[in-house]
PDB file of C-alpha atoms in Angstrom:
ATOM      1  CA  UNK D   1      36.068 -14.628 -78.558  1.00  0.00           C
ATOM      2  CA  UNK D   2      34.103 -11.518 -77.760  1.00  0.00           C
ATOM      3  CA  UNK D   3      34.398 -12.205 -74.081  1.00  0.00           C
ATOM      4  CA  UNK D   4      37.995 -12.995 -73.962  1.00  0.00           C
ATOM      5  CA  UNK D   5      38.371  -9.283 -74.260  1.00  0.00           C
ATOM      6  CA  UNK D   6      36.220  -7.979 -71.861  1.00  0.00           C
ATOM      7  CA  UNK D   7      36.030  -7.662 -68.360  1.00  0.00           C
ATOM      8  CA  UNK D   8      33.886 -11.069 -67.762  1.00  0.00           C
ATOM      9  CA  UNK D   9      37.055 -12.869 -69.830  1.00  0.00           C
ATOM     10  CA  UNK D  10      39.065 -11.596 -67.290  1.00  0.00           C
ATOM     11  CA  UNK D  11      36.975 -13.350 -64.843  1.00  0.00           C
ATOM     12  CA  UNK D  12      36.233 -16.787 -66.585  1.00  0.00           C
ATOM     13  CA  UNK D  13      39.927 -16.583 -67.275  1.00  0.00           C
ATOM     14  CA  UNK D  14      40.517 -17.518 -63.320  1.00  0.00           C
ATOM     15  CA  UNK D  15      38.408 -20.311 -63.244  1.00  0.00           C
ATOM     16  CA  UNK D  16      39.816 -24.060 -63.651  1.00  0.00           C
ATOM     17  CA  UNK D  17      39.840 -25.771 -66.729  1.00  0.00           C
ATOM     18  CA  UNK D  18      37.051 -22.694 -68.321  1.00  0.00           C
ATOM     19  CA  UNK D  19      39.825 -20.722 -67.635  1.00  0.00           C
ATOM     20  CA  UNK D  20      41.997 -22.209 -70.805  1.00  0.00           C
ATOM     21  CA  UNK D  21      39.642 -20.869 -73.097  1.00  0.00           C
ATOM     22  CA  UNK D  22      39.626 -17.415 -71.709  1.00  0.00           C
ATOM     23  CA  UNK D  23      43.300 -16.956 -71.398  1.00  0.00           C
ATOM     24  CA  UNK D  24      44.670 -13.781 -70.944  1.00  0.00           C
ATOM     25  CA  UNK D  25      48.510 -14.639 -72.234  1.00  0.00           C
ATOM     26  CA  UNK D  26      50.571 -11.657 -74.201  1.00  0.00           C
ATOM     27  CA  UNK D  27      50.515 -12.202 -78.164  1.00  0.00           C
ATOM     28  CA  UNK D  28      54.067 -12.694 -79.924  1.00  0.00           C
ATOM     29  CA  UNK D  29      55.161 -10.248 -82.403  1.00  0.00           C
ATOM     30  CA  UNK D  30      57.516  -9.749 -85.541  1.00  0.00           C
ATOM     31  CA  UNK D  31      59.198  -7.110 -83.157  1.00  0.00           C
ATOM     32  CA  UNK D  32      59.739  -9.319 -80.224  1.00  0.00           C
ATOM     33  CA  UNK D  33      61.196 -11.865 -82.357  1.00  0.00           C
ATOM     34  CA  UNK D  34      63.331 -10.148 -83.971  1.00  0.00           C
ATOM     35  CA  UNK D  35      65.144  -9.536 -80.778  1.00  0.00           C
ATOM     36  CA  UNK D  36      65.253 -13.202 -79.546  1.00  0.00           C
ATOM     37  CA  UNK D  37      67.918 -15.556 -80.255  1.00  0.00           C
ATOM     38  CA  UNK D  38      66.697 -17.944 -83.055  1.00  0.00           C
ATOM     39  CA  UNK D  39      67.653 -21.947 -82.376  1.00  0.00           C
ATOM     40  CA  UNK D  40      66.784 -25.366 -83.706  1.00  0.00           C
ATOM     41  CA  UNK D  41      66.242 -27.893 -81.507  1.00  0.00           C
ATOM     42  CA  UNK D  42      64.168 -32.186 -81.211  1.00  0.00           C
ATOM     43  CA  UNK D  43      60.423 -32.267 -80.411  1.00  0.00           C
ATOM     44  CA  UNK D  44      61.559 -36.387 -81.000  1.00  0.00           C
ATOM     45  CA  UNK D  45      64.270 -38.090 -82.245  1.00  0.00           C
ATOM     46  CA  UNK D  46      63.520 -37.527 -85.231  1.00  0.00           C
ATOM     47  CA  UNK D  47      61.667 -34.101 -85.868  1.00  0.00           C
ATOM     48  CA  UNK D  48      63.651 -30.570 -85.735  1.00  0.00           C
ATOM     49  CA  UNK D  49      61.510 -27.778 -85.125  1.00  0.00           C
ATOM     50  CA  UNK D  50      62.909 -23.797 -84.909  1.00  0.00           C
ATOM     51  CA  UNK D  51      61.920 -21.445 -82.087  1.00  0.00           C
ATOM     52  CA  UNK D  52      63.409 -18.928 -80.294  1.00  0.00           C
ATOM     53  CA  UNK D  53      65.072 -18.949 -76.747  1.00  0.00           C
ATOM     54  CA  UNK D  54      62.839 -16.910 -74.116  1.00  0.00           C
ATOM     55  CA  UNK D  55      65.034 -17.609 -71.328  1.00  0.00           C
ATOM     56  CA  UNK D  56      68.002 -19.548 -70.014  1.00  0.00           C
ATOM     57  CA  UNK D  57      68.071 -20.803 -66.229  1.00  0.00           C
ATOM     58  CA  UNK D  58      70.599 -22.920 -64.639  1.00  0.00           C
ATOM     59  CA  UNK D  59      70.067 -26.237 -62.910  1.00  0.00           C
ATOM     60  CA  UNK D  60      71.091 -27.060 -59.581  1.00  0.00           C
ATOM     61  CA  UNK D  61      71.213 -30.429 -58.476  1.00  0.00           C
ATOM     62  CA  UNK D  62      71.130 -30.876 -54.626  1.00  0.00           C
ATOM     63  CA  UNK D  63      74.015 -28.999 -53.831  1.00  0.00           C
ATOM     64  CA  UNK D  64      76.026 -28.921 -57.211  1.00  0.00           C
ATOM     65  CA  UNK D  65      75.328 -26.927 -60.022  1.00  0.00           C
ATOM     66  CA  UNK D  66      74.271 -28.896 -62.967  1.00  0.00           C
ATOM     67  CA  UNK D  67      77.097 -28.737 -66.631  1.00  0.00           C
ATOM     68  CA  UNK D  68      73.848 -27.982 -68.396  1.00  0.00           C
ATOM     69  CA  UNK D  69      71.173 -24.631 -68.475  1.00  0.00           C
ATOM     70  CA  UNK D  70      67.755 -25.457 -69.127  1.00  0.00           C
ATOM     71  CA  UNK D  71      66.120 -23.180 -72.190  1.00  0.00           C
ATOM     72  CA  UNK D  72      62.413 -21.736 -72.504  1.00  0.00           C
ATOM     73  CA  UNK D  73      61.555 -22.181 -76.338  1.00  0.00           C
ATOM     74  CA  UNK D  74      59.145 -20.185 -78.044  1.00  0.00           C
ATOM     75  CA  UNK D  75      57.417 -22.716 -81.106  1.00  0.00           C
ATOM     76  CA  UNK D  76      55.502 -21.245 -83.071  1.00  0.00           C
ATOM     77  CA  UNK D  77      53.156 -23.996 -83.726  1.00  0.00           C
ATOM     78  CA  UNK D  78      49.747 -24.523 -85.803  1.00  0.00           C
ATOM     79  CA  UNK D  79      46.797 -23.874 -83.216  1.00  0.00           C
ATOM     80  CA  UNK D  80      44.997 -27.678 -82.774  1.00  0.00           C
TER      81      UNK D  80
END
């Protein structure tokens, strides 16, 4: 944990696979939340989980655009 913050975490973070452990990734607030769009959406057919939309981006097919946007969900999950 100590090294995650330091410069050598900044370097382990680049490495394959070590890297995971050492990731440098911004931490999710109350304050950022609070300015996302909320949503519920399926991790399975039969479990609803809530999030928040990050970002929307539409699909293109070929040459067609697709009737459907894909979403970027924010979960907040328990850390396994």
């Amino acid at each position: 944990m100590l090294l995650k913050l330091t410069k050598v975490g900044k370097v382990l973070s680049k490495i394959p696979v070590i890297g995971l452990f050492f990731g440098q990734g911004e931490i999710m607030t109350i304050g950022r939340l609070s300015n996302m769009q909320a949503c519920l959406f399926l991790r399975s057919p039969t479990c609803i989980s809530f999030g928040w939309i990050l970002a929307e981006e539409n699909v293109q097919i070929g040459e067609d655009k697709a009737n459907f946007p894909l979403f970027c969900v924010y979960s907040p999950d328990i850390p396994t």
